[in-house]
Coordinates of C-alpha atoms in Angstrom, one line a residue:
S1 CA 0.7 20.0 15.5
S2 CA 2.3 19.9 12.4
R3 CA 6.2 18.6 12.3
N4 CA 8.8 19.6 10.2
L5 CA 9.1 16.6 8.3
S6 CA 12.5 17.2 7.2
D7 CA 12.9 15.7 10.9
I8 CA 11.5 12.5 10.9
A9 CA 11.9 11.2 7.1
T10 CA 13.0 12.0 3.9
M11 CA 10.4 11.8 1.9
L12 CA 11.9 11.5 -2.3
P13 CA 10.4 12.9 -5.3
H14 CA 7.9 9.0 -6.5
E15 CA 6.6 8.6 -3.1
Q16 CA 5.0 12.5 -2.7
K17 CA 4.4 11.1 -6.2
M18 CA 1.9 8.1 -5.2
F19 CA 0.5 10.5 -1.8
D20 CA -0.9 12.6 -4.7
W21 CA -2.6 10.0 -6.2
V22 CA -3.9 8.5 -3.3
N23 CA -4.7 12.3 -2.1
R24 CA -5.8 12.3 -6.4
N25 CA -8.2 9.5 -6.3
G26 CA -11.0 9.4 -3.3
G27 CA -8.1 8.3 -0.3
E28 CA -6.9 10.6 2.3
A29 CA -2.8 10.3 2.8
T30 CA -2.5 13.8 3.9
K31 CA -1.6 12.9 7.6
C32 CA 1.1 10.5 7.1
C33 CA 4.4 10.4 4.7
S34 CA 6.3 7.9 3.3
G35 CA 9.9 7.9 3.7
V36 CA 13.9 7.0 4.8
R37 CA 15.3 7.9 8.8
P38 CA 18.0 9.3 9.6
D39 CA 18.9 6.0 11.1
H40 CA 17.8 4.3 7.2
V41 CA 14.5 3.1 8.2
R42 CA 12.2 2.8 6.0
G43 CA 7.9 3.8 7.1
L44 CA 4.8 5.4 7.0
F45 CA 5.1 7.8 9.3
A46 CA 2.2 10.2 11.1
A47 CA 3.0 13.8 9.8
E48 CA 0.8 15.1 12.5
D49 CA -0.1 14.4 15.9
L50 CA -3.2 11.8 15.3
A51 CA -6.0 12.2 18.0
D52 CA -7.0 8.5 19.4
G53 CA -9.0 6.3 16.8
E54 CA -8.0 8.7 14.2
L55 CA -6.5 7.2 10.6
A56 CA -3.5 8.8 9.3
C57 CA -4.0 7.3 5.4
V58 CA -6.7 6.1 4.5
I59 CA -7.1 3.3 0.9
P60 CA -9.9 3.1 -1.3
E61 CA -9.5 -1.3 -2.2
A62 CA -10.4 0.1 -6.1
L63 CA -6.3 1.8 -5.5
A64 CA -4.6 -1.3 -3.3
L65 CA -2.0 -3.5 -4.9
G66 CA -4.7 -6.7 -4.5
G67 CA -6.1 -9.3 -7.6
A68 CA -8.6 -7.1 -7.1
T69 CA -6.7 -4.9 -9.4
A70 CA -4.0 -6.8 -10.9
D71 CA -3.4 -7.2 -14.3
N72 CA -6.0 -10.0 -15.7
V73 CA -3.0 -11.8 -17.4
L74 CA -1.4 -11.9 -14.6
N75 CA -4.9 -12.6 -12.6
A76 CA -5.1 -15.4 -15.3
A77 CA -1.5 -17.2 -15.1
M78 CA -2.2 -16.9 -11.2
N79 CA -5.5 -18.6 -11.4
A80 CA -3.9 -21.3 -13.4
E81 CA -1.5 -22.5 -11.0
L82 CA -3.7 -21.9 -7.8
Q83 CA -5.8 -24.3 -9.8
K84 CA -2.5 -26.6 -9.9
W85 CA -1.9 -26.3 -6.5
G86 CA -5.1 -28.1 -6.0
V87 CA -5.6 -24.1 -3.8
R88 CA -8.9 -24.6 -4.2
E89 CA -10.7 -22.2 -1.4
P90 CA -11.6 -18.6 -2.1
Q91 CA -9.9 -16.8 1.0
E92 CA -7.1 -19.0 0.7
R93 CA -6.7 -18.0 -3.4
E94 CA -6.9 -14.4 -3.3
V95 CA -4.7 -14.0 0.0
Y96 CA -1.4 -15.7 -3.2
R97 CA -3.8 -13.3 -5.9
T98 CA -2.6 -10.5 -3.3
M99 CA 0.8 -11.5 -2.6
G100 CA 1.5 -12.7 -6.0
A101 CA 0.5 -9.0 -7.1
V102 CA 2.0 -7.0 -5.1

């Protein structure tokens, strides 16, 4: 059943634009909302009751912030620094690139 979202959290206009963008670009963010609860906790909230195992939000990899979607100049700078630090394992490099991109 649908919930009264205003009882859960207040979603700001720019947050709604982000959810609309996700939905237009292959994601599914119709069963969740972001916002701030009355006790000032920011989070991602279920907008309706979900069945066991049902996803509230699907973000395609191409939309997620990370090394694969970061600006080329940023990626080059991060790769140069990681090389200086001696980070050579691909999995470890990707963790740092993802953190740096966010």
